[in-house]
mmCIF file with all atom_site columns, C-alpha atoms in Angstrom:
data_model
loop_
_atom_site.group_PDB
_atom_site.id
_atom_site.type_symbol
_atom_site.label_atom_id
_atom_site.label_alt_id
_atom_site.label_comp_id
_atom_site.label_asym_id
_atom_site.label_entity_id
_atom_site.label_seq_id
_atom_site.pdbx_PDB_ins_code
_atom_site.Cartn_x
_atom_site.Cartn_y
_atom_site.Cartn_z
_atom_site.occupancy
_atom_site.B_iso_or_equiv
_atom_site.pdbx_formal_charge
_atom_site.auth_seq_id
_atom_site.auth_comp_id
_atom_site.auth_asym_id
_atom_site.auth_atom_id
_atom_site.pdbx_PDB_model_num
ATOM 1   C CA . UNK A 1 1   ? 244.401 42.610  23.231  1.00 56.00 ? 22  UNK A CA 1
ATOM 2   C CA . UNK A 1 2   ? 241.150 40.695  24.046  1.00 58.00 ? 23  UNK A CA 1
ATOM 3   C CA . UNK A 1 3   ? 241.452 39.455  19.791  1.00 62.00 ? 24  UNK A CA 1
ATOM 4   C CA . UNK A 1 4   ? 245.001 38.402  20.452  1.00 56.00 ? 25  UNK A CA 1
ATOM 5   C CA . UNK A 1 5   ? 244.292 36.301  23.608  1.00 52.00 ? 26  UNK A CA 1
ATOM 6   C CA . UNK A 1 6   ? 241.413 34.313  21.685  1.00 59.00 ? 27  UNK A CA 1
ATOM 7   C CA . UNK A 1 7   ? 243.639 33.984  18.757  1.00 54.00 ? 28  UNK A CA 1
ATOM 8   C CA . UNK A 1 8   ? 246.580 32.713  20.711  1.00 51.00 ? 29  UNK A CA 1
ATOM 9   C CA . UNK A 1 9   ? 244.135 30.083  22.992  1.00 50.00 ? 30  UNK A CA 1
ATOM 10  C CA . UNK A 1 10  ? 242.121 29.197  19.670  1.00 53.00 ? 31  UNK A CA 1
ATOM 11  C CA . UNK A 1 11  ? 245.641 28.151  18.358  1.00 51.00 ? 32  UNK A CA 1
ATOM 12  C CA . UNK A 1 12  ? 246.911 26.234  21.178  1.00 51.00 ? 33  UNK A CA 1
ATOM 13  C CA . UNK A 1 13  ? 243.457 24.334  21.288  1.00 56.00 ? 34  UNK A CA 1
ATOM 14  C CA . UNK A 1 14  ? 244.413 23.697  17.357  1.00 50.00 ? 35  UNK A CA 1
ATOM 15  C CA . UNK A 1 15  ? 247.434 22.377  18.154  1.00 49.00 ? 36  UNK A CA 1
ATOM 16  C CA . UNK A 1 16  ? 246.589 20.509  21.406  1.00 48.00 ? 37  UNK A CA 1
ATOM 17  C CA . UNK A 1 17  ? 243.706 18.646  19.252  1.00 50.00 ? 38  UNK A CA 1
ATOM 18  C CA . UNK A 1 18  ? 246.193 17.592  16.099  1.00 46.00 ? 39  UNK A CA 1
ATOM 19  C CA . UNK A 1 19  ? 248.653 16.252  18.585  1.00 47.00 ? 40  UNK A CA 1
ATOM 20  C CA . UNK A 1 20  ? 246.305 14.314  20.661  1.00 47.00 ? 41  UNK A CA 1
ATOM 21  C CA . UNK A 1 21  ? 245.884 12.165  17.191  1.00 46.00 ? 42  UNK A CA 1
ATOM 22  C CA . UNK A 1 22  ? 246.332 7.990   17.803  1.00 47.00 ? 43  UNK A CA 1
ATOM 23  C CA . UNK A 1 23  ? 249.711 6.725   16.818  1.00 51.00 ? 44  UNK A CA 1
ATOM 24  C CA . UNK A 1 24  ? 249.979 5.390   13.183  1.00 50.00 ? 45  UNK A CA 1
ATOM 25  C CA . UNK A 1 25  ? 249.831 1.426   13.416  1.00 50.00 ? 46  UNK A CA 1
ATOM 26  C CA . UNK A 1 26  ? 253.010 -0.222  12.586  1.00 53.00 ? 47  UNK A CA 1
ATOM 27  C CA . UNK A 1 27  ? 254.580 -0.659  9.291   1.00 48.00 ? 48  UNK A CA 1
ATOM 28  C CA . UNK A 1 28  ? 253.325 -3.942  7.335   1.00 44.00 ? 49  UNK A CA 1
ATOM 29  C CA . UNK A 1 29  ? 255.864 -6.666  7.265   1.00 45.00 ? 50  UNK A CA 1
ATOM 30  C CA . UNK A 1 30  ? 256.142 -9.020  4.414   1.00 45.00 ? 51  UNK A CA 1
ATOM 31  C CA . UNK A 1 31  ? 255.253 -12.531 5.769   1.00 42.00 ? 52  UNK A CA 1
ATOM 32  C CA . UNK A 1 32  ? 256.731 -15.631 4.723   1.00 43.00 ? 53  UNK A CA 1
ATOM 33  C CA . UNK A 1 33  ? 253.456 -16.710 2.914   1.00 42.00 ? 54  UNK A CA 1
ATOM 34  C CA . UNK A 1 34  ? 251.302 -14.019 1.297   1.00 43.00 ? 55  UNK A CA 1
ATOM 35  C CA . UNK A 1 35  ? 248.578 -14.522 -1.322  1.00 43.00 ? 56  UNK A CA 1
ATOM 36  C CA . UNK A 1 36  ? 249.340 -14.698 -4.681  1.00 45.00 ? 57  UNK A CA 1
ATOM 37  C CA . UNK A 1 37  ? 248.891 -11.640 -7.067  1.00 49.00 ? 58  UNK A CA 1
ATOM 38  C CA . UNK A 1 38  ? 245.121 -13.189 -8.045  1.00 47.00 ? 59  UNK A CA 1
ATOM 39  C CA . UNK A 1 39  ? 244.486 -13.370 -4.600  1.00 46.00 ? 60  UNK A CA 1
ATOM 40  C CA . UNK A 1 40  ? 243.139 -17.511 -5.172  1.00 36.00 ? 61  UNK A CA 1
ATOM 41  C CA . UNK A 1 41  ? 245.101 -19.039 -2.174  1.00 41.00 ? 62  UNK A CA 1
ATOM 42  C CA . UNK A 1 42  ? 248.521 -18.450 -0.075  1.00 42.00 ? 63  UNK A CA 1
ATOM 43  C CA . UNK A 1 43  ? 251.530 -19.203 -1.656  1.00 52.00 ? 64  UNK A CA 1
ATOM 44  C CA . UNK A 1 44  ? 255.271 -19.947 -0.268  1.00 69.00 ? 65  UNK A CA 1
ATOM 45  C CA . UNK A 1 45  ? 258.200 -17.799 -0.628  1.00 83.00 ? 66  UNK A CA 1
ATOM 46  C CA . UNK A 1 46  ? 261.207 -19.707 -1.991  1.00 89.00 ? 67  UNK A CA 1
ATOM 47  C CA . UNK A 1 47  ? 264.319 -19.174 0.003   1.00 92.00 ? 68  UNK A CA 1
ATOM 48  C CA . UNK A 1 48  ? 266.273 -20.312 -3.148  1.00 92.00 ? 69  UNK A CA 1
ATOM 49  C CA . UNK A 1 49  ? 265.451 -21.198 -6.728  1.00 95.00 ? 70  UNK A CA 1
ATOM 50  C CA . UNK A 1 50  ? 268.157 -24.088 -6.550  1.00 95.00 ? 71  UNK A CA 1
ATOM 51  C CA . UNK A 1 51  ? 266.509 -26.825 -9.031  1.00 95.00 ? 72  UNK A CA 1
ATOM 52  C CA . UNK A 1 52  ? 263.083 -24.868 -8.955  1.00 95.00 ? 73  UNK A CA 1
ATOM 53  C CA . UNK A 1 53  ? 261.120 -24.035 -11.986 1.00 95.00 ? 74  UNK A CA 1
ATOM 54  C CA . UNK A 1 54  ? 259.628 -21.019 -12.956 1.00 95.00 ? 75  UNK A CA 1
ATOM 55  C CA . UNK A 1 55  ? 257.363 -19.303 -15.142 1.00 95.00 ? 76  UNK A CA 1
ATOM 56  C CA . UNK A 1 56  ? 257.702 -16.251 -16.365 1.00 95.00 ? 77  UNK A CA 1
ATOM 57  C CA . UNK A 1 57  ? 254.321 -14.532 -18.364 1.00 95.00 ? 78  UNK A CA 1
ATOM 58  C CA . UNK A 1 58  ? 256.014 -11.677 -20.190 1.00 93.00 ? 79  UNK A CA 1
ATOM 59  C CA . UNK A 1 59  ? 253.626 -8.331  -20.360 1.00 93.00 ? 80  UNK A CA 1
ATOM 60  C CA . UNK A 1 60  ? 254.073 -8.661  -24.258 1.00 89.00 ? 81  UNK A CA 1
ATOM 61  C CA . UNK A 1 61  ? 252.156 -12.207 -24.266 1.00 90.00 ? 82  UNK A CA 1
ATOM 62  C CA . UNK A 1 62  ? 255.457 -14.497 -24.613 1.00 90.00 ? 83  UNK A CA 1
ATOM 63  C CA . UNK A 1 63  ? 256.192 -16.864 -21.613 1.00 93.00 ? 84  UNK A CA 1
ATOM 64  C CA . UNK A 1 64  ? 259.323 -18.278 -20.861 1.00 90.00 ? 85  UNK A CA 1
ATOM 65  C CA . UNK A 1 65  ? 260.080 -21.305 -17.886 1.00 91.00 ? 86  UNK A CA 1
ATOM 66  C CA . UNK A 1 66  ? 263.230 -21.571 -15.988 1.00 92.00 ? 87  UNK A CA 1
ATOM 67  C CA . UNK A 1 67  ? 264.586 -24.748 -15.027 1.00 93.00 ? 88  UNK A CA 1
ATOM 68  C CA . UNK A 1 68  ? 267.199 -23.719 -12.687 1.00 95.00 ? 89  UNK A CA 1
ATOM 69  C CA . UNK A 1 69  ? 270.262 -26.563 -11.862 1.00 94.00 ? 90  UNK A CA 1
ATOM 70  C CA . UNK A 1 70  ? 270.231 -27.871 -8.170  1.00 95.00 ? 91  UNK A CA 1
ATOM 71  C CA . UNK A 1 71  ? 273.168 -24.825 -7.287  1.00 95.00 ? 92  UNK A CA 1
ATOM 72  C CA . UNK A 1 72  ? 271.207 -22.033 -9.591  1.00 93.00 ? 93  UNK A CA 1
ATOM 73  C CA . UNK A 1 73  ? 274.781 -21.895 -11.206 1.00 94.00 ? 94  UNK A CA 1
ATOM 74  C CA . UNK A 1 74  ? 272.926 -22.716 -14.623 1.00 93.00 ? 95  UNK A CA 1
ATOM 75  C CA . UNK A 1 75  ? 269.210 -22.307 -15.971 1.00 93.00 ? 96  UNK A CA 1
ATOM 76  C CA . UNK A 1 76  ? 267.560 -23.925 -18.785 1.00 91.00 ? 97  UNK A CA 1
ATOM 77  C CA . UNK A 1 77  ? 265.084 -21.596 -20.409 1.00 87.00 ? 98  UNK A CA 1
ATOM 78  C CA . UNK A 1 78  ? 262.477 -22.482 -22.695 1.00 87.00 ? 99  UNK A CA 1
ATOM 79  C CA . UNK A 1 79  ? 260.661 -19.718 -24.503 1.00 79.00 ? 100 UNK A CA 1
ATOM 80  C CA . UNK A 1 80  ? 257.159 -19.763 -26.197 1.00 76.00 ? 101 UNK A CA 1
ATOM 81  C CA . UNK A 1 81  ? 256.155 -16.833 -27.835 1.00 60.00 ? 102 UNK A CA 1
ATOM 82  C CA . UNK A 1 82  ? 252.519 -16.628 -29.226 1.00 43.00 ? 103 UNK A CA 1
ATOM 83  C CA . UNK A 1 83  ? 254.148 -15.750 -32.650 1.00 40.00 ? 104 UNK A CA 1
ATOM 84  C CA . UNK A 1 84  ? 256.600 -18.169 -32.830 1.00 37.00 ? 105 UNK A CA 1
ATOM 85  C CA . UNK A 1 85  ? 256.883 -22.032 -32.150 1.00 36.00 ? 106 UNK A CA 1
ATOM 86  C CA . UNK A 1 86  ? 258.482 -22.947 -28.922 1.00 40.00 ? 107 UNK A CA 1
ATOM 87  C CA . UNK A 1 87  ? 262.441 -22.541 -29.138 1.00 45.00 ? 108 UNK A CA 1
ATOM 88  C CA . UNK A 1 88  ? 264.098 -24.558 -26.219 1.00 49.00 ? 109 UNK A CA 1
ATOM 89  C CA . UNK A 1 89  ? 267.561 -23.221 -25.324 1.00 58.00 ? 110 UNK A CA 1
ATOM 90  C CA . UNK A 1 90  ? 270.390 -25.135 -23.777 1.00 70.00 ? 111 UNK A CA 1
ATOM 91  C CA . UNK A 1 91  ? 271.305 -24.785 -20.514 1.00 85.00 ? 112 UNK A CA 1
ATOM 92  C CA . UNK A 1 92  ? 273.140 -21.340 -19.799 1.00 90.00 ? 113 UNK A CA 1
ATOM 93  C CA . UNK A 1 93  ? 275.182 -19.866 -17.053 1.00 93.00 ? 114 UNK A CA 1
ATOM 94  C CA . UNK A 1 94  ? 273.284 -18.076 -14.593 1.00 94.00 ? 115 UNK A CA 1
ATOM 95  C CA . UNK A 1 95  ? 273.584 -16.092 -11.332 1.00 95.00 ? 116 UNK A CA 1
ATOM 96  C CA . UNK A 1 96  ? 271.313 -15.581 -8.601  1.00 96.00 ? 117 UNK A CA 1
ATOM 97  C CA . UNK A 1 97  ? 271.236 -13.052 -5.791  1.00 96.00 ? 118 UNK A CA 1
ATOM 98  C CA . UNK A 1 98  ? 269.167 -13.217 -3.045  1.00 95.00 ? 119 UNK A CA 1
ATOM 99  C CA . UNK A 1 99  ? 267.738 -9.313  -2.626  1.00 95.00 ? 120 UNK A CA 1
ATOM 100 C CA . UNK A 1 100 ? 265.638 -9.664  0.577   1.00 93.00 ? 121 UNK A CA 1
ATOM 101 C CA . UNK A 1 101 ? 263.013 -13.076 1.100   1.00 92.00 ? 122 UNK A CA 1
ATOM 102 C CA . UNK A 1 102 ? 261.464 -14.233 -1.571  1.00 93.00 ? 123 UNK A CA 1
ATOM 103 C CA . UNK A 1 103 ? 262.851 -11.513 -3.994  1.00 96.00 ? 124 UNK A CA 1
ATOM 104 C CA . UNK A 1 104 ? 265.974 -12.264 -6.718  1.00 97.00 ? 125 UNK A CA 1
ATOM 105 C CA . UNK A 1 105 ? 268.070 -10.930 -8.866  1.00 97.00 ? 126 UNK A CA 1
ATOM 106 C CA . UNK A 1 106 ? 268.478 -13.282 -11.873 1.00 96.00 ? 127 UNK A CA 1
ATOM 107 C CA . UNK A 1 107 ? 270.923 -12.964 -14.687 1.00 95.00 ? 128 UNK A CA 1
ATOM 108 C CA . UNK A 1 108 ? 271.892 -15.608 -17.193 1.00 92.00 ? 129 UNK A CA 1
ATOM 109 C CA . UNK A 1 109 ? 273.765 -15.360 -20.497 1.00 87.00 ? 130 UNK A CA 1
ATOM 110 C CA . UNK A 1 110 ? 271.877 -15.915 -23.868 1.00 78.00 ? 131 UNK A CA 1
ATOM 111 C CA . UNK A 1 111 ? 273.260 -15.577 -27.275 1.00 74.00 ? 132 UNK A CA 1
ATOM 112 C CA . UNK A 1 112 ? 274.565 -12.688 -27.717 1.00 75.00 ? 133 UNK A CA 1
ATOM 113 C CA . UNK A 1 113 ? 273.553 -11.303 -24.917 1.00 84.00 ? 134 UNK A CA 1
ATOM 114 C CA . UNK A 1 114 ? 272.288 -11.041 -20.952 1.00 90.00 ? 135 UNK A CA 1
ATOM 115 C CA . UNK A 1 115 ? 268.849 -11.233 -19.526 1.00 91.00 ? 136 UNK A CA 1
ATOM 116 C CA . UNK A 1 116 ? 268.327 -9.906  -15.948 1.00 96.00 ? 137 UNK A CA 1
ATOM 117 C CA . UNK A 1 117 ? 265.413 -9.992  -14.104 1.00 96.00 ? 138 UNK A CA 1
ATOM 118 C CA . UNK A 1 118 ? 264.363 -8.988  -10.589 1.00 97.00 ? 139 UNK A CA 1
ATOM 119 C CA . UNK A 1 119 ? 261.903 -11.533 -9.700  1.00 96.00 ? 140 UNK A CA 1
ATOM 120 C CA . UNK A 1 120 ? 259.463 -10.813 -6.662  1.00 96.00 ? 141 UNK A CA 1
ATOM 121 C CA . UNK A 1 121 ? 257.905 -13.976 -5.619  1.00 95.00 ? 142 UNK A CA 1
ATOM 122 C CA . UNK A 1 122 ? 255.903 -11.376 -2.956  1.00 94.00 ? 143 UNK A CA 1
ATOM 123 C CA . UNK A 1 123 ? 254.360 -9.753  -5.054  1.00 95.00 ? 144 UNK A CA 1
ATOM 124 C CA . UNK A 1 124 ? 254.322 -12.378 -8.311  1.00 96.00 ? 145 UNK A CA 1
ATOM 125 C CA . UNK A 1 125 ? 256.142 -9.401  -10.551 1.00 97.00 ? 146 UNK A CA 1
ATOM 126 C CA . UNK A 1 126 ? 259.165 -9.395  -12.746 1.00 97.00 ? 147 UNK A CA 1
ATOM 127 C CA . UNK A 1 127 ? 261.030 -6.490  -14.168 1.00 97.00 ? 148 UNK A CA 1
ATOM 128 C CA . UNK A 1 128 ? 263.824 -7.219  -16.220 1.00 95.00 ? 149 UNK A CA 1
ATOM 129 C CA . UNK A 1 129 ? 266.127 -6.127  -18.891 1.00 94.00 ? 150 UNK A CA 1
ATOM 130 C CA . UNK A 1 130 ? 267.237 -8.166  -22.378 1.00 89.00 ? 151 UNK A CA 1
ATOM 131 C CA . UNK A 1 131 ? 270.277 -7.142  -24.220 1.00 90.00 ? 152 UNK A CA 1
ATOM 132 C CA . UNK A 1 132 ? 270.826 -8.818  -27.567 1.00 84.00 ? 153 UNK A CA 1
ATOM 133 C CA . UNK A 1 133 ? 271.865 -8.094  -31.400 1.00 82.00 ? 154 UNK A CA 1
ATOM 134 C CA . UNK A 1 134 ? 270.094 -8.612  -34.581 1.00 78.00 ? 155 UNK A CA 1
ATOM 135 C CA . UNK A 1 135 ? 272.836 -10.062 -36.042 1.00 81.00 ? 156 UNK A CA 1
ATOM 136 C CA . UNK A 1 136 ? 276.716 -10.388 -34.756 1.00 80.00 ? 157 UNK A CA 1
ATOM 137 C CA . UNK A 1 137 ? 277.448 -6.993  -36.862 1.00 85.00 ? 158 UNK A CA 1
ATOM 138 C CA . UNK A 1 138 ? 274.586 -5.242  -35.424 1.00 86.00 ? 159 UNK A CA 1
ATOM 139 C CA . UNK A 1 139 ? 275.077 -2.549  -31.883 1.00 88.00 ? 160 UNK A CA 1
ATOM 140 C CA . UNK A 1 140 ? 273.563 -4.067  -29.029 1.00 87.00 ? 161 UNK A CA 1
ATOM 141 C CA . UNK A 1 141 ? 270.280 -3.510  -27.789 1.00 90.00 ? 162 UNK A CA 1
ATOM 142 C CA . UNK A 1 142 ? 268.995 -2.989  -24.478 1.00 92.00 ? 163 UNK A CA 1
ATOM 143 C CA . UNK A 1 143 ? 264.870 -3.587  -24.393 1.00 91.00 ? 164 UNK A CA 1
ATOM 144 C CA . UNK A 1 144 ? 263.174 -3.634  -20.805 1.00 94.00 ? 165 UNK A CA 1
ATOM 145 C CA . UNK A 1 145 ? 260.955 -6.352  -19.614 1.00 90.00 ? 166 UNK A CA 1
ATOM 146 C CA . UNK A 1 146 ? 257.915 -6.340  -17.290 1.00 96.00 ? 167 UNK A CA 1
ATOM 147 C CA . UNK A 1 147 ? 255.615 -9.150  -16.469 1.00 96.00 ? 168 UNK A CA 1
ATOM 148 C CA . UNK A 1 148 ? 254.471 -11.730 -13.279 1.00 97.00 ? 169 UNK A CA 1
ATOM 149 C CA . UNK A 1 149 ? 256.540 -15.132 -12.151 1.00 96.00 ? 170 UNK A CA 1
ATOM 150 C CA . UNK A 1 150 ? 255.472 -18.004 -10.301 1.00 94.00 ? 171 UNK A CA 1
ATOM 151 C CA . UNK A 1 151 ? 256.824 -21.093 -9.188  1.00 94.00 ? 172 UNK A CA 1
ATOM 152 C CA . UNK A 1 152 ? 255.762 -24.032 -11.189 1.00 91.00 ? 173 UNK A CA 1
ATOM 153 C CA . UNK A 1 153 ? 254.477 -27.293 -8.798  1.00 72.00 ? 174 UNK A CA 1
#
């Protein structure tokens, strides 16, 4: 009886302790300006990318920069790809979405095919997807993206 008593107050002294722990501090909130994904100085979240530019540094070494219209109803990408001389692309239809501040979903048409990106100005990354064919005969392939985006000054 004496063992079970000692048992049962050790316990409640147990519990007593792990509940007596400090509340957690609050959960982090994104702020409208937060450093940049080196870390070198604040930078600004857009609220929009109408008529911004952006630049997109693809995790296979190719970059691409958006020139989006003043409504973001059309972009004009221009892609240079370490293998392959600078191809410029005409203006396109595009479509942005506003996810939560400073994050977007972009999609615009390219030959062929659609590229869609979630760009997170918070955080600098982009994840994306490209569909496009070989040639008009060939299926359709989807490829995934990954890489960082900034806006260009």
């Amino acid at each position: 009886m004496r063992r079970t008593l000692i048992s049962v107050v050790l316990v409640a002294i147990a519990l007593a302790g792990a509940a007596c722990v400090a509340d957690p501090p609050p959960p982090q909130q994104a702020s409208p300006r937060s450093e940049t994904p080196a870390g070198l100085a604040p930078a600004a979240l857009p609220a929009d990318l109408n008529g911004k530019i952006v630049r997109i540094a693809y995790d296979t070494g190719a970059t691409e920069t958006l020139t989006f219209a003043p409504d973001a109803k059309s972009v004009t990408a221009v892609h240079t790809d370490n293998r392959i001389s600078a191809d410029s692309r005409p203006s396109a239809p595009a479509a942005v979405v506003a996810l939560e501040s400073g994050v977007f979903l972009v999609t615009w048409s390219v030959a062929g095919g659609v590229n869609s990106q979630v760009q997170d100005y918070r955080t600098g990354e982009m994840h994306g997807t490209w569909s496009h064919r070989a040639d008009p005969a060939a299926p359709l392939t989807i490829e995934t993206r990954s890489g960082s985006v900034r806006l260009v000054e």
